[in-house]
Tab-separated table of N, CA, C and O in Angstrom:
chain	number	residue	atom	x	y	z
A	232	MET	N	22.788	120.090	103.585
A	232	MET	CA	22.782	119.655	102.220
A	232	MET	C	23.732	120.510	101.374
A	232	MET	O	24.450	119.972	100.534
A	233	ILE	N	23.731	121.804	101.588
A	233	ILE	CA	24.613	122.700	100.840
A	233	ILE	C	26.064	122.453	101.221
A	233	ILE	O	26.957	122.502	100.368
A	234	VAL	N	26.332	122.184	102.482
A	234	VAL	CA	27.701	121.908	102.931
A	234	VAL	C	28.216	120.631	102.274
A	234	VAL	O	29.369	120.556	101.830
A	235	GLY	N	27.374	119.621	102.176
A	235	GLY	CA	27.753	118.378	101.514
A	235	GLY	C	28.017	118.585	100.026
A	235	GLY	O	28.945	118.000	99.459
A	236	ALA	N	27.205	119.418	99.383
A	236	ALA	CA	27.417	119.712	97.961
A	236	ALA	C	28.736	120.440	97.760
A	236	ALA	O	29.477	120.155	96.806
A	237	ALA	N	29.051	121.364	98.646
A	237	ALA	CA	30.326	122.091	98.550
A	237	ALA	C	31.498	121.138	98.758
A	237	ALA	O	32.506	121.220	98.054
A	238	ALA	N	31.372	120.216	99.701
A	238	ALA	CA	32.444	119.247	99.949
A	238	ALA	C	32.631	118.324	98.751
A	238	ALA	O	33.761	118.009	98.367
A	239	MET	N	31.543	117.897	98.132
A	239	MET	CA	31.633	117.022	96.964
A	239	MET	C	32.304	117.756	95.800
A	239	MET	O	33.195	117.217	95.135
A	240	LEU	N	31.901	118.997	95.544
A	240	LEU	CA	32.516	119.772	94.469
A	240	LEU	C	33.989	120.054	94.749
A	240	LEU	O	34.813	120.042	93.839
A	241	ALA	N	34.321	120.305	95.993
A	241	ALA	CA	35.718	120.560	96.348
A	241	ALA	C	36.567	119.314	96.156
A	241	ALA	O	37.704	119.395	95.690
A	242	GLY	N	36.037	118.165	96.501
A	242	GLY	CA	36.773	116.925	96.293
A	242	GLY	C	36.973	116.623	94.825
A	242	GLY	O	37.988	116.055	94.421
A	243	TYR	N	36.034	117.008	94.007
A	243	TYR	CA	36.105	116.734	92.573
A	243	TYR	C	37.017	117.718	91.855
A	243	TYR	O	37.855	117.332	91.052
A	244	THR	N	36.884	119.011	92.156
A	244	THR	CA	37.632	120.044	91.424
A	244	THR	C	38.882	120.509	92.144
A	244	THR	O	39.717	121.163	91.543
A	245	ARG	N	39.003	120.254	93.422
A	245	ARG	CA	40.116	120.698	94.272
A	245	ARG	C	40.175	122.224	94.380
A	245	ARG	O	41.224	122.801	94.566
A	246	GLN	N	39.041	122.873	94.251
A	246	GLN	CA	38.977	124.317	94.462
A	246	GLN	C	38.618	124.565	95.920
A	246	GLN	O	37.872	123.804	96.517
A	247	THR	N	39.147	125.641	96.478
A	247	THR	CA	38.867	125.901	97.885
A	247	THR	C	38.135	127.238	98.052
A	247	THR	O	36.920	127.264	98.197
A	248	TYR	N	38.891	128.305	98.014
A	248	TYR	CA	38.325	129.614	98.325
A	248	TYR	C	37.271	130.035	97.309
A	248	TYR	O	36.199	130.516	97.684
A	249	SER	N	37.548	129.868	96.034
A	249	SER	CA	36.587	130.301	95.012
A	249	SER	C	35.280	129.520	95.131
A	249	SER	O	34.194	130.077	94.977
A	250	LEU	N	35.374	128.236	95.421
A	250	LEU	CA	34.169	127.432	95.584
A	250	LEU	C	33.373	127.874	96.812
A	250	LEU	O	32.141	127.948	96.763
A	251	ALA	N	34.062	128.199	97.884
A	251	ALA	CA	33.366	128.665	99.089
A	251	ALA	C	32.629	129.977	98.815
A	251	ALA	O	31.483	130.150	99.249
A	252	ILE	N	33.252	130.876	98.067
A	252	ILE	CA	32.603	132.154	97.750
A	252	ILE	C	31.400	131.931	96.839
A	252	ILE	O	30.337	132.529	97.032
A	253	ILE	N	31.554	131.068	95.834
A	253	ILE	CA	30.435	130.788	94.925
A	253	ILE	C	29.257	130.191	95.698
A	253	ILE	O	28.098	130.598	95.504
A	254	MET	N	29.532	129.230	96.570
A	254	MET	CA	28.456	128.616	97.349
A	254	MET	C	27.842	129.606	98.328
A	254	MET	O	26.620	129.585	98.551
A	255	LEU	N	28.662	130.479	98.892
A	255	LEU	CA	28.143	131.486	99.813
A	255	LEU	C	27.229	132.462	99.078
A	255	LEU	O	26.159	132.829	99.580
A	256	GLU	N	27.621	132.875	97.888
A	256	GLU	CA	26.773	133.788	97.114
A	256	GLU	C	25.496	133.090	96.663
A	256	GLU	O	24.449	133.723	96.550
A	257	THR	N	25.571	131.801	96.395
A	257	THR	CA	24.392	131.061	95.963
A	257	THR	C	23.378	130.927	97.091
A	257	THR	O	22.178	131.124	96.883
A	258	THR	N	23.848	130.609	98.279
A	258	THR	CA	22.931	130.385	99.402
A	258	THR	C	22.574	131.669	100.137
A	258	THR	O	21.530	131.733	100.765
A	259	GLN	N	23.434	132.657	100.102
A	259	GLN	CA	23.268	133.927	100.825
A	259	GLN	C	23.047	133.689	102.320
A	259	GLN	O	22.292	134.385	102.979
A	260	SER	N	23.724	132.675	102.851
A	260	SER	CA	23.625	132.367	104.273
A	260	SER	C	25.021	132.394	104.875
A	260	SER	O	25.799	131.452	104.711
A	261	ILE	N	25.348	133.462	105.578
A	261	ILE	CA	26.667	133.619	106.176
A	261	ILE	C	26.873	132.608	107.307
A	261	ILE	O	28.012	132.277	107.645
A	262	ASN	N	25.784	132.070	107.866
A	262	ASN	CA	25.897	131.094	108.949
A	262	ASN	C	26.513	129.773	108.478
A	262	ASN	O	27.034	129.014	109.281
A	263	LEU	N	26.440	129.494	107.184
A	263	LEU	CA	26.998	128.248	106.653
A	263	LEU	C	28.451	128.386	106.222
A	263	LEU	O	29.060	127.402	105.793
A	264	PHE	N	29.021	129.578	106.326
A	264	PHE	CA	30.363	129.806	105.795
A	264	PHE	C	31.423	128.972	106.513
A	264	PHE	O	32.217	128.292	105.858
A	265	LEU	N	31.476	128.999	107.820
A	265	LEU	CA	32.492	128.242	108.552
A	265	LEU	C	32.331	126.730	108.401
A	265	LEU	O	33.325	126.037	108.143
A	266	PRO	N	31.122	126.173	108.528
A	266	PRO	CA	31.007	124.731	108.264
A	266	PRO	C	31.380	124.370	106.824
A	266	PRO	O	31.976	123.320	106.571
A	267	MET	N	31.067	125.263	105.886
A	267	MET	CA	31.397	125.002	104.488
A	267	MET	C	32.909	125.019	104.276
A	267	MET	O	33.458	124.155	103.593
A	268	ILE	N	33.598	125.991	104.870
A	268	ILE	CA	35.059	126.062	104.755
A	268	ILE	C	35.690	124.807	105.357
A	268	ILE	O	36.606	124.218	104.776
A	269	PHE	N	35.196	124.389	106.513
A	269	PHE	CA	35.728	123.181	107.162
A	269	PHE	C	35.526	121.954	106.272
A	269	PHE	O	36.443	121.155	106.077
A	270	ALA	N	34.332	121.804	105.721
A	270	ALA	CA	34.035	120.650	104.864
A	270	ALA	C	34.884	120.684	103.600
A	270	ALA	O	35.370	119.648	103.133
A	271	ILE	N	35.094	121.862	103.037
A	271	ILE	CA	35.909	121.995	101.818
A	271	ILE	C	37.356	121.635	102.098
A	271	ILE	O	37.990	120.905	101.328
A	272	VAL	N	37.902	122.122	103.190
A	272	VAL	CA	39.302	121.838	103.527
A	272	VAL	C	39.498	120.345	103.780
A	272	VAL	O	40.475	119.749	103.301
A	273	VAL	N	38.587	119.728	104.495
A	273	VAL	CA	38.693	118.289	104.759
A	273	VAL	C	38.572	117.505	103.452
A	273	VAL	O	39.347	116.574	103.188
A	274	SER	N	37.640	117.887	102.613
A	274	SER	CA	37.424	117.176	101.352
A	274	SER	C	38.632	117.285	100.428
A	274	SER	O	39.063	116.292	99.828
A	275	VAL	N	39.211	118.468	100.307
A	275	VAL	CA	40.387	118.654	99.455
A	275	VAL	C	41.587	117.901	100.029
A	275	VAL	O	42.345	117.269	99.290
A	276	SER	N	41.748	117.927	101.336
A	276	SER	CA	42.870	117.219	101.965
A	276	SER	C	42.767	115.713	101.754
A	276	SER	O	43.757	115.062	101.411
A	277	VAL	N	41.598	115.155	101.965
A	277	VAL	CA	41.408	113.716	101.767
A	277	VAL	C	41.593	113.357	100.297
A	277	VAL	O	42.242	112.362	99.959
A	278	GLY	N	41.058	114.172	99.406
A	278	GLY	CA	41.223	113.917	97.978
A	278	GLY	C	42.670	113.973	97.535
A	278	GLY	O	43.117	113.137	96.741
A	279	ASN	N	43.423	114.941	98.027
A	279	ASN	CA	44.841	115.057	97.672
A	279	ASN	C	45.658	113.902	98.237
A	279	ASN	O	46.682	113.523	97.668
A	280	TYR	N	45.218	113.350	99.348
A	280	TYR	CA	45.932	112.222	99.947
A	280	TYR	C	45.840	110.980	99.059
A	280	TYR	O	46.803	110.231	98.922
A	281	PHE	N	44.688	110.757	98.448
A	281	PHE	CA	44.471	109.534	97.687
A	281	PHE	C	44.844	109.640	96.212
A	281	PHE	O	45.341	108.688	95.633
A	282	ASN	N	44.569	110.760	95.560
A	282	ASN	CA	44.893	110.882	94.137
A	282	ASN	C	44.882	112.342	93.705
A	282	ASN	O	44.532	113.226	94.473
A	283	LYS	N	45.252	112.562	92.422
A	283	LYS	CA	45.227	113.902	91.855
A	283	LYS	C	43.800	114.238	91.427
A	283	LYS	O	42.954	113.361	91.311
A	284	SER	N	43.540	115.505	91.170
A	284	SER	CA	42.206	115.891	90.726
A	284	SER	C	41.938	115.357	89.330
A	284	SER	O	42.852	115.019	88.577
A	285	ILE	N	40.689	115.293	88.972
A	285	ILE	CA	40.303	114.769	87.673
A	285	ILE	C	40.838	115.667	86.553
A	285	ILE	O	41.192	115.192	85.472
A	286	TYR	N	40.956	116.961	86.813
A	286	TYR	CA	41.478	117.877	85.801
A	286	TYR	C	42.975	117.666	85.602
A	286	TYR	O	43.477	117.726	84.489
A	287	ARG	N	43.710	117.421	86.674
A	287	ARG	CA	45.147	117.162	86.577
A	287	ARG	C	45.402	115.846	85.864
A	287	ARG	O	46.316	115.725	85.055
A	288	GLN	N	44.575	114.834	86.137
A	288	GLN	CA	44.705	113.553	85.453
A	288	GLN	C	44.435	113.698	83.956
A	288	GLN	O	45.119	113.092	83.137
A	289	THR	N	43.446	114.518	83.597
A	289	THR	CA	43.137	114.746	82.186
A	289	THR	C	44.288	115.449	81.484
A	289	THR	O	44.646	115.102	80.351
A	290	CYS	N	44.898	116.422	82.149
A	290	CYS	CA	46.058	117.115	81.566
A	290	CYS	C	47.217	116.146	81.371
A	290	CYS	O	47.930	116.218	80.365
A	291	ASP	N	47.411	115.234	82.311
A	291	ASP	CA	48.469	114.235	82.167
A	291	ASP	C	48.190	113.297	80.998
A	291	ASP	O	49.089	112.957	80.235
A	292	LEU	N	46.936	112.874	80.856
A	292	LEU	CA	46.587	111.976	79.749
A	292	LEU	C	46.776	112.645	78.385
A	292	LEU	O	47.198	112.008	77.432
A	293	LYS	N	46.442	113.940	78.311
A	293	LYS	CA	46.580	114.668	77.050
A	293	LYS	C	47.982	115.245	76.869
A	293	LYS	O	48.241	115.939	75.900
A	294	GLN	N	48.859	114.981	77.827
A	294	GLN	CA	50.244	115.448	77.824
A	294	GLN	C	50.335	116.974	77.713
A	294	GLN	O	51.160	117.517	76.993
A	295	ILE	N	49.469	117.656	78.443
A	295	ILE	CA	49.491	119.115	78.523
A	295	ILE	C	50.433	119.491	79.661
A	295	ILE	O	50.272	119.020	80.785
A	296	PRO	N	51.431	120.332	79.390
A	296	PRO	CA	52.368	120.685	80.466
A	296	PRO	C	51.683	121.544	81.538
A	296	PRO	O	50.956	122.486	81.244
A	297	VAL	N	51.916	121.186	82.784
A	297	VAL	CA	51.359	121.896	83.931
A	297	VAL	C	52.501	122.198	84.889
A	297	VAL	O	53.369	121.353	85.108
A	298	LEU	N	52.514	123.398	85.451
A	298	LEU	CA	53.556	123.743	86.413
A	298	LEU	C	53.448	122.853	87.651
A	298	LEU	O	52.344	122.542	88.105
A	299	PRO	N	54.577	122.427	88.211
A	299	PRO	CA	54.526	121.574	89.406
A	299	PRO	C	54.032	122.358	90.620
A	299	PRO	O	54.069	123.593	90.645
A	300	ASP	N	53.585	121.626	91.627
A	300	ASP	CA	53.062	122.267	92.837
A	300	ASP	C	54.153	122.878	93.703
A	300	ASP	O	53.886	123.783	94.481
A	301	SER	N	55.381	122.383	93.585
A	301	SER	CA	56.457	122.893	94.425
A	301	SER	C	57.677	123.237	93.569
A	301	SER	O	57.825	122.751	92.455
A	302	VAL	N	58.541	124.063	94.123
A	302	VAL	CA	59.757	124.490	93.443
A	302	VAL	C	60.865	123.479	93.748
A	302	VAL	O	60.994	123.034	94.891
A	303	PRO	N	61.667	123.094	92.742
A	303	PRO	CA	62.792	122.192	93.025
A	303	PRO	C	63.746	122.812	94.051
A	303	PRO	O	63.919	124.038	94.102
A	304	PHE	N	64.363	121.973	94.864
A	304	PHE	CA	65.206	122.455	95.954
A	304	PHE	C	66.348	123.341	95.460
A	304	PHE	O	66.665	124.344	96.078
A	305	GLU	N	66.961	122.992	94.318
A	305	GLU	CA	68.094	123.781	93.828
A	305	GLU	C	67.676	125.173	93.373
A	305	GLU	O	68.499	126.074	93.276
A	306	ASN	N	66.390	125.389	93.111
A	306	ASN	CA	65.905	126.710	92.694
A	306	ASN	C	65.191	127.449	93.814
A	306	ASN	O	64.668	128.544	93.595
A	307	LEU	N	65.169	126.888	94.983
A	307	LEU	CA	64.378	127.445	96.073
A	307	LEU	C	64.853	128.830	96.499
A	307	LEU	O	64.053	129.708	96.797
A	308	PHE	N	66.177	129.065	96.497
A	308	PHE	CA	66.709	130.322	96.991
A	308	PHE	C	67.318	131.183	95.894
A	308	PHE	O	68.093	132.092	96.164
A	309	VAL	N	66.969	130.914	94.625
A	309	VAL	CA	67.465	131.716	93.512
A	309	VAL	C	66.631	132.989	93.423
A	309	VAL	O	65.404	132.947	93.433
A	310	ARG	N	67.306	134.125	93.339
A	310	ARG	CA	66.611	135.406	93.234
A	310	ARG	C	66.521	135.814	91.772
A	310	ARG	O	67.333	135.400	90.939
A	311	ALA	N	65.546	136.640	91.443
A	311	ALA	CA	65.305	137.044	90.059
A	311	ALA	C	66.503	137.783	89.480
A	311	ALA	O	66.838	137.612	88.307
A	312	GLU	N	67.198	138.587	90.279
A	312	GLU	CA	68.329	139.364	89.763
A	312	GLU	C	69.501	138.481	89.341
A	312	GLU	O	70.343	138.889	88.553
A	313	GLU	N	69.544	137.241	89.833
A	313	GLU	CA	70.615	136.330	89.462
A	313	GLU	C	70.424	135.746	88.060
A	313	GLU	O	71.398	135.338	87.427
A	314	ILE	N	69.197	135.714	87.564
A	314	ILE	CA	68.958	135.107	86.261
A	314	ILE	C	68.456	136.088	85.211
A	314	ILE	O	68.363	135.742	84.046
A	315	MET	N	68.145	137.328	85.593
A	315	MET	CA	67.617	138.270	84.611
A	315	MET	C	68.744	138.971	83.857
A	315	MET	O	69.885	139.010	84.300
A	316	THR	N	68.408	139.506	82.702
A	316	THR	CA	69.375	140.194	81.871
A	316	THR	C	69.362	141.685	82.178
A	316	THR	O	68.365	142.224	82.664
A	317	THR	N	70.463	142.356	81.866
A	317	THR	CA	70.521	143.801	82.127
A	317	THR	C	69.987	144.606	80.954
A	317	THR	O	69.624	145.756	81.110
A	318	GLN	N	69.948	144.015	79.761
A	318	GLN	CA	69.421	144.700	78.578
A	318	GLN	C	67.912	144.445	78.485
A	318	GLN	O	67.463	143.524	77.822
A	319	VAL	N	67.137	145.279	79.127
A	319	VAL	CA	65.695	145.108	79.157
A	319	VAL	C	65.077	145.813	77.958
A	319	VAL	O	65.384	146.973	77.681
A	320	GLN	N	64.215	145.128	77.231
A	320	GLN	CA	63.511	145.723	76.106
A	320	GLN	C	62.100	146.064	76.554
A	320	GLN	O	61.414	145.247	77.164
A	321	THR	N	61.674	147.278	76.239
A	321	THR	CA	60.352	147.722	76.657
A	321	THR	C	59.541	148.151	75.445
A	321	THR	O	60.077	148.360	74.356
A	322	VAL	N	58.264	148.301	75.657
A	322	VAL	CA	57.341	148.777	74.643
A	322	VAL	C	56.875	150.156	75.062
A	322	VAL	O	56.644	150.406	76.249
A	323	ALA	N	56.688	151.028	74.093
A	323	ALA	CA	56.219	152.378	74.409
A	323	ALA	C	54.844	152.314	75.062
A	323	ALA	O	54.037	151.418	74.769
A	324	GLN	N	54.579	153.274	75.943
A	324	GLN	CA	53.314	153.270	76.662
A	324	GLN	C	52.137	153.450	75.714
A	324	GLN	O	51.101	152.826	75.871
A	325	ILE	N	52.281	154.310	74.708
A	325	ILE	CA	51.252	154.486	73.682
A	325	ILE	C	51.862	154.023	72.368
A	325	ILE	O	52.840	154.598	71.883
A	326	SER	N	51.283	152.967	71.789
A	326	SER	CA	51.823	152.390	70.563
A	326	SER	C	50.807	152.507	69.454
A	326	SER	O	49.606	152.485	69.669
A	327	SER	N	51.320	152.611	68.241
A	327	SER	CA	50.420	152.582	67.094
A	327	SER	C	50.316	151.151	66.599
A	327	SER	O	51.238	150.367	66.737
A	328	VAL	N	49.198	150.822	66.030
A	328	VAL	CA	48.978	149.452	65.570
A	328	VAL	C	49.463	149.316	64.136
A	328	VAL	O	49.246	150.099	63.297
């Protein structure tokens, strides 16, 4: 029953590791950890195959910008030193308000 609840929540929220830890702490049964991880991974995979999560759909409807899941190909091999500036501005370690 707990494994099914974890799979249902994972399919709905698309959370994996954090959900497994929360369910593990709730049940305090280490014997259910591997079946729960398996059920969560299957549930998230099947859910991602058919549609986006309900939270991602809500962000799209409200036109809230969300970072994409993957990096565009033209930016895949760009290193930070190629786009950063040499004039770095810093803040003092101890500042007055």
